[in-house]
XYZ file of C-alpha atoms in Angstrom:
123
model
C 53.066 -30.056 -13.937
C 53.699 -26.958 -16.087
C 57.272 -25.842 -16.762
C 56.972 -22.040 -16.860
C 59.438 -19.573 -18.347
C 60.438 -16.910 -15.816
C 60.986 -14.442 -18.704
C 57.302 -14.591 -19.659
C 56.487 -13.094 -16.265
C 59.477 -10.784 -15.903
C 58.393 -9.165 -19.197
C 54.819 -8.675 -17.960
C 54.146 -4.889 -17.675
C 53.483 -5.180 -13.953
C 56.599 -7.127 -12.990
C 58.719 -5.169 -15.471
C 57.683 -1.641 -14.437
C 56.478 -1.746 -10.835
C 59.201 -1.783 -8.197
C 58.120 -2.629 -4.659
C 60.105 -1.292 -1.698
C 60.366 -3.270 1.515
C 58.270 -1.472 4.120
C 57.161 -2.630 7.551
C 54.450 -0.777 9.503
C 53.266 -2.375 12.718
C 52.297 -5.978 11.966
C 52.092 -5.394 8.196
C 54.888 -5.682 5.670
C 55.248 -5.033 1.927
C 58.099 -7.003 0.380
C 59.091 -9.571 -2.212
C 58.474 -13.256 -1.600
C 59.901 -15.898 -3.929
C 59.456 -19.285 -5.476
C 62.601 -21.362 -5.337
C 63.791 -23.243 -8.439
C 61.516 -26.236 -9.107
C 59.137 -25.307 -6.250
C 55.605 -26.220 -7.263
C 52.779 -23.667 -7.000
C 49.248 -23.164 -8.302
C 49.691 -21.414 -11.648
C 46.256 -21.127 -13.254
C 42.530 -21.792 -12.804
C 41.385 -25.189 -11.615
C 40.207 -27.456 -14.431
C 36.875 -29.151 -13.749
C 36.085 -32.345 -15.633
C 32.599 -33.332 -16.801
C 32.548 -35.841 -13.949
C 33.080 -32.990 -11.480
C 36.700 -33.727 -10.649
C 38.752 -30.611 -9.923
C 42.364 -30.584 -11.098
C 44.660 -27.800 -9.868
C 47.202 -26.495 -12.368
C 50.671 -26.709 -10.825
C 53.703 -24.939 -12.263
C 57.368 -24.389 -11.524
C 60.311 -22.285 -12.703
C 63.873 -23.507 -13.216
C 65.203 -20.348 -11.556
C 64.122 -18.272 -8.581
C 61.125 -16.010 -9.170
C 60.321 -13.029 -6.934
C 56.830 -11.584 -6.564
C 55.375 -8.732 -4.485
C 53.486 -9.620 -1.336
C 51.778 -7.990 1.596
C 52.097 -9.880 4.849
C 50.217 -9.358 8.074
C 51.572 -10.968 11.235
C 54.122 -12.732 8.982
C 51.353 -14.452 6.981
C 50.817 -13.738 3.294
C 47.710 -11.638 2.806
C 48.003 -10.445 -0.794
C 50.344 -11.279 -3.700
C 50.899 -10.862 -7.412
C 51.932 -14.370 -8.431
C 51.803 -16.072 -11.840
C 48.405 -17.453 -10.779
C 46.960 -13.926 -10.554
C 48.542 -13.048 -13.895
C 47.112 -16.090 -15.671
C 43.629 -15.839 -14.192
C 43.299 -12.150 -15.176
C 44.645 -12.317 -18.751
C 41.350 -13.105 -20.472
C 39.367 -10.406 -18.641
C 41.987 -7.753 -19.359
C 42.258 -8.764 -23.028
C 38.468 -8.529 -23.456
C 38.019 -5.260 -21.553
C 36.973 -2.154 -23.481
C 35.179 1.125 -22.863
C 34.708 2.201 -19.266
C 36.099 -0.340 -16.810
C 35.420 -0.404 -13.080
C 37.820 -2.315 -10.845
C 36.981 -3.113 -7.236
C 39.821 -3.678 -4.807
C 42.975 -2.588 -6.589
C 45.121 -5.006 -4.621
C 48.706 -4.466 -5.699
C 47.667 -2.532 -8.840
C 48.247 -5.266 -11.442
C 44.903 -4.856 -13.248
C 45.126 -1.060 -13.748
C 48.733 -1.495 -14.914
C 47.592 -3.912 -17.629
C 44.687 -1.691 -18.673
C 47.057 1.269 -18.987
C 49.441 -0.801 -21.143
C 46.529 -1.832 -23.358
C 45.375 1.795 -23.769
C 48.925 2.998 -24.509
C 49.414 0.222 -27.089
C 46.184 1.119 -28.901
C 47.033 4.841 -28.856
C 50.423 4.172 -30.459
C 48.920 2.288 -33.405
């Protein structure tokens, strides 16, 4: 199990700069969900051994962690959790030139690309 630091995620450009209001329209809702202290959750890509065994990466925080979510009929449909952050890092870091993103979800990928562009422009 991976002990994660909540500050690593709270300082991520998405979590730090994007503020999500609570909105309910019909059966759909945009709001914050949360992981409770020491609640386990999938936190990164599954590791596959040479023998074909698949090992999920489980993490936890010592303090509560809130993340944006879209729910439909009170069931989570879309989120921006640490798992999404971790599984996108490599692709965002390697991106250059013209980038096409399908399905913007909750806008985490464009937020990271913008941060990367702004950082390079300031150098």
